[in-house]
Short mmCIF file of C-alpha atoms in Angstrom, two decimals:
data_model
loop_
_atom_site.label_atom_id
_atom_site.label_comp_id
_atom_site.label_asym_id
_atom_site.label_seq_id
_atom_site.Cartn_x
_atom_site.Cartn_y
_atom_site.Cartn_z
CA UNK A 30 -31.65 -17.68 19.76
CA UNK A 31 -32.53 -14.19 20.77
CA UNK A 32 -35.55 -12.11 20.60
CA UNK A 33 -33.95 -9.72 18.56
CA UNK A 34 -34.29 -12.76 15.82
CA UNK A 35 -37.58 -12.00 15.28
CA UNK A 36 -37.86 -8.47 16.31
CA UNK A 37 -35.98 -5.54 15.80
CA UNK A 38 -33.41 -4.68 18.33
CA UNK A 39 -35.93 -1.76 20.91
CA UNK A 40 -33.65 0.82 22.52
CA UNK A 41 -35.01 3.04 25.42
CA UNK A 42 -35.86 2.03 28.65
CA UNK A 43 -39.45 3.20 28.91
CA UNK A 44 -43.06 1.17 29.39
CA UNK A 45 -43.18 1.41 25.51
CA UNK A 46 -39.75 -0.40 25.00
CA UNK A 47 -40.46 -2.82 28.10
CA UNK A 48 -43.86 -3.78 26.36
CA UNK A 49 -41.50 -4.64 22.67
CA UNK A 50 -39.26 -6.42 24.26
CA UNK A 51 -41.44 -8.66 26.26
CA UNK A 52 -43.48 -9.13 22.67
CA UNK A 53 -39.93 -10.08 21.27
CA UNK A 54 -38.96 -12.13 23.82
CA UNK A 55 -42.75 -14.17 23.33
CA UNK A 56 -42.50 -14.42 20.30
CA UNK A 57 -38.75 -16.10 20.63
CA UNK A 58 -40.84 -18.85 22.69
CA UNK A 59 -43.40 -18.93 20.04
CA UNK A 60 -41.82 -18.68 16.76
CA UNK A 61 -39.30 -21.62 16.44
CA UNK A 62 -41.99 -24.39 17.54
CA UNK A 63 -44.34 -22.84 14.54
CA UNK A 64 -43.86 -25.99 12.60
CA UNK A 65 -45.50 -27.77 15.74
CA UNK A 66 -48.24 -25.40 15.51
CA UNK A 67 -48.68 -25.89 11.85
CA UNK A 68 -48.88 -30.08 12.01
CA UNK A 69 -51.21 -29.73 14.96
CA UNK A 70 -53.59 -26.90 12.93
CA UNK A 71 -53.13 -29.04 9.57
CA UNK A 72 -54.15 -32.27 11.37
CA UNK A 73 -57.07 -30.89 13.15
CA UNK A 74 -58.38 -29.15 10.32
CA UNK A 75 -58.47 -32.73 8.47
CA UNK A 76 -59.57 -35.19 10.73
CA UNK A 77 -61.52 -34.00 13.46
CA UNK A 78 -65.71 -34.84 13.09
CA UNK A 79 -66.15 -31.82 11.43
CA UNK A 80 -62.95 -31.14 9.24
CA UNK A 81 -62.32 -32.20 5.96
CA UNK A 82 -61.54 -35.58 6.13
CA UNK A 83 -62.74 -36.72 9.26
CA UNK A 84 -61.40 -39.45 10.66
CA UNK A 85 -61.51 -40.93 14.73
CA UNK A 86 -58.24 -42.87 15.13
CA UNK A 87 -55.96 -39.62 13.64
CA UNK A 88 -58.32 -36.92 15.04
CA UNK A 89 -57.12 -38.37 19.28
CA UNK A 90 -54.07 -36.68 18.37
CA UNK A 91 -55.61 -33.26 18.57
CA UNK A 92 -56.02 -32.89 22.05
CA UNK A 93 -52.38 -34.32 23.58
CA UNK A 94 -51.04 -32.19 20.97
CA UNK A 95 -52.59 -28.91 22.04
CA UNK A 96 -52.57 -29.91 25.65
CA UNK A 97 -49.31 -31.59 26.40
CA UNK A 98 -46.88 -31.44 23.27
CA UNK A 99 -47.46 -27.68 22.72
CA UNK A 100 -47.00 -26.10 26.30
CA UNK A 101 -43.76 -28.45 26.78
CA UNK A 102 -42.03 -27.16 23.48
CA UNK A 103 -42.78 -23.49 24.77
CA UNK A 104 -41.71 -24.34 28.36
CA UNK A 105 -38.68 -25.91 26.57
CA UNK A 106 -37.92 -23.08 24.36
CA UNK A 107 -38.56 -20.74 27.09
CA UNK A 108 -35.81 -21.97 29.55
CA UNK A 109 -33.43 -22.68 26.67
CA UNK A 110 -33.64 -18.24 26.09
CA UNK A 111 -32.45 -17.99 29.52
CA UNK A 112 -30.38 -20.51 30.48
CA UNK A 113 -28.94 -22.94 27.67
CA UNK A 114 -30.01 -26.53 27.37
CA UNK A 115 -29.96 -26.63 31.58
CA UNK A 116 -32.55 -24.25 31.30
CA UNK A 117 -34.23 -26.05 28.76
CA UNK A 118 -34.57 -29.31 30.06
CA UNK A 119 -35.63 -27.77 33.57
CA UNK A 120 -38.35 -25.67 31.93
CA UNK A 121 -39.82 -28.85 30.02
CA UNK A 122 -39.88 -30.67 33.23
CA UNK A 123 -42.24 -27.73 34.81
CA UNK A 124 -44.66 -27.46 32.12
CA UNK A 125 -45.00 -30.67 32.70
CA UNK A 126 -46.92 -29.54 35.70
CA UNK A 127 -49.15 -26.86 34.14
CA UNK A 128 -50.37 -29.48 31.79
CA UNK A 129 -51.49 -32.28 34.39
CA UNK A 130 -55.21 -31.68 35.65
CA UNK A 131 -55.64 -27.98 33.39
CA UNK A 132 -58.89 -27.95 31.89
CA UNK A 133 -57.27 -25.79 29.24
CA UNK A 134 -54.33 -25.17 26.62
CA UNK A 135 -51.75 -24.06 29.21
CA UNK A 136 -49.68 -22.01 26.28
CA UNK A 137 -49.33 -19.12 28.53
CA UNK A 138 -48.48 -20.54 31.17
CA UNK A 139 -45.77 -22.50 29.73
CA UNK A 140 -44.74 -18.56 28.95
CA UNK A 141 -43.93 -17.99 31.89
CA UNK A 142 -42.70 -21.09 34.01
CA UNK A 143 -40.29 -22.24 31.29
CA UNK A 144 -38.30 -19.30 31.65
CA UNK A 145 -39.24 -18.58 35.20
CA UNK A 146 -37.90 -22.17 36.13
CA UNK A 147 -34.94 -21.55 33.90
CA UNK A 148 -33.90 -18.58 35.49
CA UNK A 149 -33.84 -20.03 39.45
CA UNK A 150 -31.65 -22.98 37.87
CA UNK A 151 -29.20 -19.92 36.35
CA UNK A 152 -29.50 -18.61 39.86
CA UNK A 153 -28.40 -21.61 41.62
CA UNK A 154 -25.56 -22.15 38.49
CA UNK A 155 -24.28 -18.78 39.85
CA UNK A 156 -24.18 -19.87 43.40
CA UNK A 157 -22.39 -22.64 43.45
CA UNK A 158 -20.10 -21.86 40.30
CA UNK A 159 -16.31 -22.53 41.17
CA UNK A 160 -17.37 -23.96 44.79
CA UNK A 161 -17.69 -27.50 44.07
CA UNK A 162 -14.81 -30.09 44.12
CA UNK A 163 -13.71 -32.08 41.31
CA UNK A 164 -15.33 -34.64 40.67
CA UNK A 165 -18.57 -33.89 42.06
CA UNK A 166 -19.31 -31.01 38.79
CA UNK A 167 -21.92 -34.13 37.51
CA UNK A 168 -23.38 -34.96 40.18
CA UNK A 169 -24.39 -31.58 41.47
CA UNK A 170 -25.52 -30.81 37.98
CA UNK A 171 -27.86 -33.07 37.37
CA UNK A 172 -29.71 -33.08 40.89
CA UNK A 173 -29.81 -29.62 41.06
CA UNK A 174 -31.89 -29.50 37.87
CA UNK A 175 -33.56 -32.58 39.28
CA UNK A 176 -34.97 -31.18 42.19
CA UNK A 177 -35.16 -27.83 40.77
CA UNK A 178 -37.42 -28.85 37.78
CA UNK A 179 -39.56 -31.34 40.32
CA UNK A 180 -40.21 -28.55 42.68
CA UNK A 181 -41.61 -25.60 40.24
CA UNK A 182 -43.55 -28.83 38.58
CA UNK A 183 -45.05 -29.56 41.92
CA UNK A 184 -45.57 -25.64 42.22
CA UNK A 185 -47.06 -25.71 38.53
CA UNK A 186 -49.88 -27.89 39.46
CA UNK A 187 -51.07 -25.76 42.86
CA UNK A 188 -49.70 -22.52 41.65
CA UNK A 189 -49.46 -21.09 38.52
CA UNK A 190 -51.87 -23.41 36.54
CA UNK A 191 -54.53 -22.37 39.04
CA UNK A 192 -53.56 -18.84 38.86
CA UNK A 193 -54.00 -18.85 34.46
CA UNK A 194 -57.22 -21.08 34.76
CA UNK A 195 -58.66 -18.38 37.07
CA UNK A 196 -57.52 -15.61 34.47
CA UNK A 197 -59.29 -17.58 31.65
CA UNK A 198 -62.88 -17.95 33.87
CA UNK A 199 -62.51 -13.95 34.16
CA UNK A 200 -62.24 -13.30 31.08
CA UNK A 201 -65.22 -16.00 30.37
CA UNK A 202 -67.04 -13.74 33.06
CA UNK A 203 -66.40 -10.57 31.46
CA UNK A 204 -67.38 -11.64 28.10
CA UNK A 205 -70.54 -12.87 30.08
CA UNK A 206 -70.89 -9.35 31.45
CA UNK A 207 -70.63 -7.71 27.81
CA UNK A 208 -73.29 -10.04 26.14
CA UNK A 209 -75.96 -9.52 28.94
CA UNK A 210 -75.98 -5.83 27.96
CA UNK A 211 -76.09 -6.01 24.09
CA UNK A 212 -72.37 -4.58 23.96
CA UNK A 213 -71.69 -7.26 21.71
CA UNK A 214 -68.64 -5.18 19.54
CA UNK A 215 -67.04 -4.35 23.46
CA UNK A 216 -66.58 -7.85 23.78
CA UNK A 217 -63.16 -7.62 21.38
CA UNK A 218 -62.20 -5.53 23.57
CA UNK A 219 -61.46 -8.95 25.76
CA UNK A 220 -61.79 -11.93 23.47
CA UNK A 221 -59.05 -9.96 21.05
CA UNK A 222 -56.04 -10.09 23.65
CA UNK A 223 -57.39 -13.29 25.12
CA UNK A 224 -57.01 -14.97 21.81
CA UNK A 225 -53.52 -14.11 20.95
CA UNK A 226 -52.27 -15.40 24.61
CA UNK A 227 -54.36 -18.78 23.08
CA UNK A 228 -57.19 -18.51 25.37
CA UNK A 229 -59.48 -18.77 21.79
CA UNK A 230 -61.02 -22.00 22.16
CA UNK A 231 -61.66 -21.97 26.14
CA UNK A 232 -63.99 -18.48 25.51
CA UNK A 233 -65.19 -19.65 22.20
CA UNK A 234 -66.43 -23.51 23.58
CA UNK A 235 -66.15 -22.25 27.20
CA UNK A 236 -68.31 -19.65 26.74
CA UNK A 237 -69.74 -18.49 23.27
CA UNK A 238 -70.47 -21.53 21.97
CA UNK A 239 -73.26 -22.71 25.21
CA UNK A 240 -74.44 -19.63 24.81
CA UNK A 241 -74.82 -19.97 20.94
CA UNK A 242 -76.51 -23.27 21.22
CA UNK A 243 -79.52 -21.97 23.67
CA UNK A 244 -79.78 -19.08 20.84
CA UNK A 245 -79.86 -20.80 17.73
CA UNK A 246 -82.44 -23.62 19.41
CA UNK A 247 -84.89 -20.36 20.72
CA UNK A 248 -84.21 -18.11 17.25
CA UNK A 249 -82.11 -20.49 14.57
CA UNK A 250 -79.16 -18.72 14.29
CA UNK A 251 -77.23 -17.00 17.08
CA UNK A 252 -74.29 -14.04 16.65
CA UNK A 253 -72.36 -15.62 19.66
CA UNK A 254 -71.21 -18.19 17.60
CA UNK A 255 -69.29 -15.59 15.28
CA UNK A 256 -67.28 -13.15 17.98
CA UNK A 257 -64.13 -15.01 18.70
CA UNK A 258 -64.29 -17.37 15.26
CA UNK A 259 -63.93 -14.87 12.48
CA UNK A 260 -61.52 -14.77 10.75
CA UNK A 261 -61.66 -11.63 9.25
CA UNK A 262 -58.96 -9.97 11.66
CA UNK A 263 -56.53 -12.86 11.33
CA UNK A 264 -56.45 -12.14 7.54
CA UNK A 265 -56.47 -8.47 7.96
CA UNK A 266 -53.50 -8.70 9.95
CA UNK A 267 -51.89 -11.17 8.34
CA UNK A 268 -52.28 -9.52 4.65
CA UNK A 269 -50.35 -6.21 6.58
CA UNK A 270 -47.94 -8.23 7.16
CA UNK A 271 -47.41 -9.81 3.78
CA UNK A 272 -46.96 -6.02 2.50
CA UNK A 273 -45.68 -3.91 4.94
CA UNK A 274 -44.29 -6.39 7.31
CA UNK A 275 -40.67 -6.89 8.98
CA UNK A 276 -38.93 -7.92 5.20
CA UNK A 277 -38.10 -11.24 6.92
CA UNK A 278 -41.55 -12.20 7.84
CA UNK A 279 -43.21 -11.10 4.95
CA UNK A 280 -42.65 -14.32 2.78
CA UNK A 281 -43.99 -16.83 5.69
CA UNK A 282 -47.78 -14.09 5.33
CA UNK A 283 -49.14 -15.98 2.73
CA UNK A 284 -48.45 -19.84 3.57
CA UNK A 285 -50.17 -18.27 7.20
CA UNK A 286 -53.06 -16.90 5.53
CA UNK A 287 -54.02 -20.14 3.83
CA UNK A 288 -53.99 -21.77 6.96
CA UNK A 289 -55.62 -19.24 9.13
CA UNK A 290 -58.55 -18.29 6.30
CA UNK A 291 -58.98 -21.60 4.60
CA UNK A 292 -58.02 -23.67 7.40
CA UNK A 293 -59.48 -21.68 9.94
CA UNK A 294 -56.46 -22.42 12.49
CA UNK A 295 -56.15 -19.20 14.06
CA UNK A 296 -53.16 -20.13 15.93
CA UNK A 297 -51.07 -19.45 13.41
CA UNK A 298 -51.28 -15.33 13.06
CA UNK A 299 -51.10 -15.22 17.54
CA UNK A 300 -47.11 -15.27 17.61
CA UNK A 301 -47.42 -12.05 14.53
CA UNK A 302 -49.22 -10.20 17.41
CA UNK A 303 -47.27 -11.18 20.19
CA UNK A 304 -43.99 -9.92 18.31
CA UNK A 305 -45.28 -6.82 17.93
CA UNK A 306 -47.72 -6.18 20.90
CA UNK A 307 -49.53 -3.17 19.69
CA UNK A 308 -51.01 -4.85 16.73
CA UNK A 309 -53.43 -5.95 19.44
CA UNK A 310 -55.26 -2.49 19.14
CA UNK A 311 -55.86 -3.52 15.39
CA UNK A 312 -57.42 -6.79 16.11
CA UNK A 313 -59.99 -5.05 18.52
CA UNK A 314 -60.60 -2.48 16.04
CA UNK A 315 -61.54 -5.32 12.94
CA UNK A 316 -63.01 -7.68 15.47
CA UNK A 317 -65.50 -4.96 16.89
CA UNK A 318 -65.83 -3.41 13.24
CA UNK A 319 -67.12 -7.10 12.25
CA UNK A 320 -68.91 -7.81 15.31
CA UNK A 321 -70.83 -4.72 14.53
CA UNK A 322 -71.50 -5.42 11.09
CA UNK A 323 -72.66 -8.51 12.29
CA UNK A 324 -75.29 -6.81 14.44
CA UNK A 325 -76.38 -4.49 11.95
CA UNK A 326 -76.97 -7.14 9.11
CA UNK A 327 -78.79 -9.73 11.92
CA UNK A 328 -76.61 -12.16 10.80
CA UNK A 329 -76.14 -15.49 12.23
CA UNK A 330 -74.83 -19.07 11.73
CA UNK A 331 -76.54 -22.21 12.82
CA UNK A 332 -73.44 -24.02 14.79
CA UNK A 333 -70.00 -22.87 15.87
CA UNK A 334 -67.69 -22.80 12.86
CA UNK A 335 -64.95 -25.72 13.57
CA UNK A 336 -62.48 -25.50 12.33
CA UNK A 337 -62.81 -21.42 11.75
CA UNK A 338 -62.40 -21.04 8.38
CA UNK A 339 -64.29 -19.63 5.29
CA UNK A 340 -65.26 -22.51 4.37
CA UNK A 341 -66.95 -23.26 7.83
CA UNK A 342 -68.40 -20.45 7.95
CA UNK A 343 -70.67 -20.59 4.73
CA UNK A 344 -71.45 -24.17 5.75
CA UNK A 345 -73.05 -23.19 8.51
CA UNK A 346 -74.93 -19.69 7.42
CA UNK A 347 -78.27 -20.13 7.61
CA UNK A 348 -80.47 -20.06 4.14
CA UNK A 349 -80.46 -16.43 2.68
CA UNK A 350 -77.67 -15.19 5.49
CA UNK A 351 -74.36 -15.00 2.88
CA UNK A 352 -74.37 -11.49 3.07
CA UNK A 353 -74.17 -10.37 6.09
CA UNK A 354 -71.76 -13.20 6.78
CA UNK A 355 -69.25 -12.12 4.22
CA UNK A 356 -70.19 -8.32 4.68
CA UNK A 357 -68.68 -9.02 8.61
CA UNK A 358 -65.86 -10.83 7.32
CA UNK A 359 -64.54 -8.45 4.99
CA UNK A 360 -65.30 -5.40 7.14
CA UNK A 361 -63.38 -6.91 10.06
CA UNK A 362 -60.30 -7.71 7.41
CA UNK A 363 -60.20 -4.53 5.85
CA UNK A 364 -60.35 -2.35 9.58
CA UNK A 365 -57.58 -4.43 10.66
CA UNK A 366 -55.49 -4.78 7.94
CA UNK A 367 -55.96 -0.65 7.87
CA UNK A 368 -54.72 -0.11 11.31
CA UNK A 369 -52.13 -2.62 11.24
CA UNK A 370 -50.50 -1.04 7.72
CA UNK A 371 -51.30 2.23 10.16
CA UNK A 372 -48.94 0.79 13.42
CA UNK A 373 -46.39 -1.00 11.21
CA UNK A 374 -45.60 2.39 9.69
CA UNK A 375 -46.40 1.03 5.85
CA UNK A 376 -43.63 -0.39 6.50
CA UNK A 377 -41.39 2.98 6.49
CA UNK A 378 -39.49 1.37 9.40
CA UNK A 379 -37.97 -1.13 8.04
CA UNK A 380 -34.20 -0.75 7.25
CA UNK A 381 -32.93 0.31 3.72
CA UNK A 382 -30.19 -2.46 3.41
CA UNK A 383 -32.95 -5.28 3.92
CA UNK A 384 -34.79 -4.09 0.81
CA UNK A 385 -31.24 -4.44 -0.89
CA UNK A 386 -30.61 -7.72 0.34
CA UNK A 387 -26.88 -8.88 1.86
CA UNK A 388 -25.18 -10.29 -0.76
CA UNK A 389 -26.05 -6.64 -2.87
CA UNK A 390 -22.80 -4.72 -3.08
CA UNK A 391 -22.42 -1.09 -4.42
CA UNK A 392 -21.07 -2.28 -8.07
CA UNK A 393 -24.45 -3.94 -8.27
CA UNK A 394 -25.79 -0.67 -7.95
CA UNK A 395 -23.74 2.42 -9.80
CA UNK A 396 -26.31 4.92 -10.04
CA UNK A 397 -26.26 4.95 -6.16
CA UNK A 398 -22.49 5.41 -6.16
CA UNK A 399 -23.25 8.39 -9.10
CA UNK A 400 -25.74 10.09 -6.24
CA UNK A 401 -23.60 9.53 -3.27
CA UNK A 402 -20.23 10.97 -4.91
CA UNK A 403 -21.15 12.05 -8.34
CA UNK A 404 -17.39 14.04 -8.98
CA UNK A 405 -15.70 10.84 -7.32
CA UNK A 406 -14.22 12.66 -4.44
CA UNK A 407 -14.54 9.95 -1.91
CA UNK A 408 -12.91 7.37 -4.32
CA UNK A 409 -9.65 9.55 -5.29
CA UNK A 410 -9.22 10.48 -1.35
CA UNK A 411 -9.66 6.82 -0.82
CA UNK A 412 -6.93 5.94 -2.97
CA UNK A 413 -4.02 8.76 -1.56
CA UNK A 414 -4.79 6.91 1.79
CA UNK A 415 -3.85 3.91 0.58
#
């Protein structure tokens, strides 16, 4: 598995092409566990208090899903890119310490000590390669990814999980910054990228949602509650990619829409981003486009949305509030599915032979052949070679 399987293959050597292929190479963590994502999002749209069917006993798996099973399949699939199964199984064992103790979904950090751990194992592989006697090829093996995957677990826990759960507080502290000075539509600006690297529910119940909770008490109805919950830009985004799209992605768009709009599991729309990182600058454009619709219309909702769906939403609009509920919705859709369409290039980019498909031959075809050689040059030359 390469990142290249999900993205197209960036030449160049500049900060442009470093940014693509990092986004490739994320979403080559992200995109083969999406099934995980899916059966967490499906079950805790259904059973927790407030989903659809809610239900105690099924709605404990939620958490060690999102906490522990989620970060060690990325860690996993992480060190497997850079170093085969070793890698794999090394990169596992460190997530492992990101996950103990973190007071949040340690996703991104899984990003980066899966491979990270993977890659000192590769090192070490390279060291000793063709140095050790026979016999002993077992032995060293399995220690050295042993103590390998122990140490960057223990350096997990007092290192980098520290490091990501100080990024997430600053973020928290910028958003805090933004909403003291009525720059309310600034704040996707942050929340935005913070949400695709699946920092989304530590700002929303981390920060917006305390915040919304003093509001609504004082007034009814607070804003804060909408900012990082909408799920306007998720569909705008996901709708560009249904239509003008990488051809391969296009027919998983509308199985993702019904689960990020009616099931209000955002999750699933983060790895589109991360494949393509400058689709971030169209989820800050619809999320401040509905943020400041939002404003304009005083609109409001009662309690945080959970999960973030449509459907949430209107349950919890206060009385006589639809409209500028929806109005923010559908703005925030339509500026992001706009500017997406814009940076996917309408989807000029993609190659020709993809919208022929591979098992398409030229016979299929002989009006092309007509406008390629219409005297049947190339065919007669073709045959006095043979």
């Amino acid at each position: 598995m390469t990142s290249s399987s999900y993205t197209p293959e960036v030449q160049g050597q500049g900060l442009r092409a470093t940014v693509q292929r990092l986004g490739g190479y994320l979403a080559a963590m992200v995109m083969p566990n999406i099934g995980a994502f899916i059966a967490w999002g499906l079950i805790t749209a259904m059973f927790i208090p407030t989903g659809w069917i809610p239900n105690k006993t099924l709605a404990e798996l939620v958490g060690p899903m999102i906490s522990i099973l989620l970060p060690v399949l990325i860690g996993y699939t992480g060190g497997r890119l850079v170093h085969g199964q070793r890698g794999a199984v090394v990169g596992a064992v460190a997530t492992m310490g990101l996950v103990v103790g973190a007071d949040v979904p340690m996703i991104l950090g899984a990003m980066i000590i899966g491979p990270l751990t993977a890659y000192v194992l590769k090192l070490f592989d390279g060291l000793v390669e063709n140095r050790i006697r026979p016999g002993f090829e077992m032995l060293v093996d399995n220690f050295s990814a042993g103590i390998i995957g122990a140490a960057m677990a223990i350096g997990g826990v007092y290192g980098i999980g520290p490091v990501v759960e100080w990024l997430t507080k600053q973020a928290g502290s910028g958003v805090d910054w933004l909403v003291g000075r009525d720059l309310l539509p600034l704040t996707s600006v942050l929340v935005e990228p913070a949400k695709v690297l699946f920092l989304n529910n530590a700002i929303n119940h981390g920060v917006f949602g305390p915040l919304g909770i003093a509001e609504a008490a004082d007034k009814g109805k607070s804003i804060l509650f909408m900012i990082e919950s909408n799920p306007g830009p998720g569909l705008g985004l996901l709708l560009a990619f249904m239509v003008f799209g990488p051809r391969a992605l296009r027919p998983s768009a509308p199985a993702a829409i019904i689960v990020q709009f009616l099931g209000g599991i955002h999750e699933i729309y983060f790895p589109y981003v991360l494949m393509k990182p400058k689709l971030i600058l169209a989820m800050i454009a619809g999320g401040a486009a509905g943020v400041g619709t939002f404003v304009i219309t005083g609109a409001g909702l009662v309690a945080t949305p959970s999960p973030g769906s449509i459907f949430a939403y209107l349950a919890v609009t206060p009385k006589g509030g639809h409209f500028g509920v929806i109005l923010g919705v559908v703005v925030a859709a339509a500026v992001t599915f706009a500017v997406a369409s814009a940076l996917l290039g309408f989807g000029r980019g993609e190659p020709v032979e993809d919208a022929v498909g591979p098992d398409e031959t030229t016979a299929d075809h002989p009006d092309e052949d007509k406008a390629v050689d219409p005297d049947g040059t190339l065919d007669k030359s073709a045959k006095q070679e043979v």
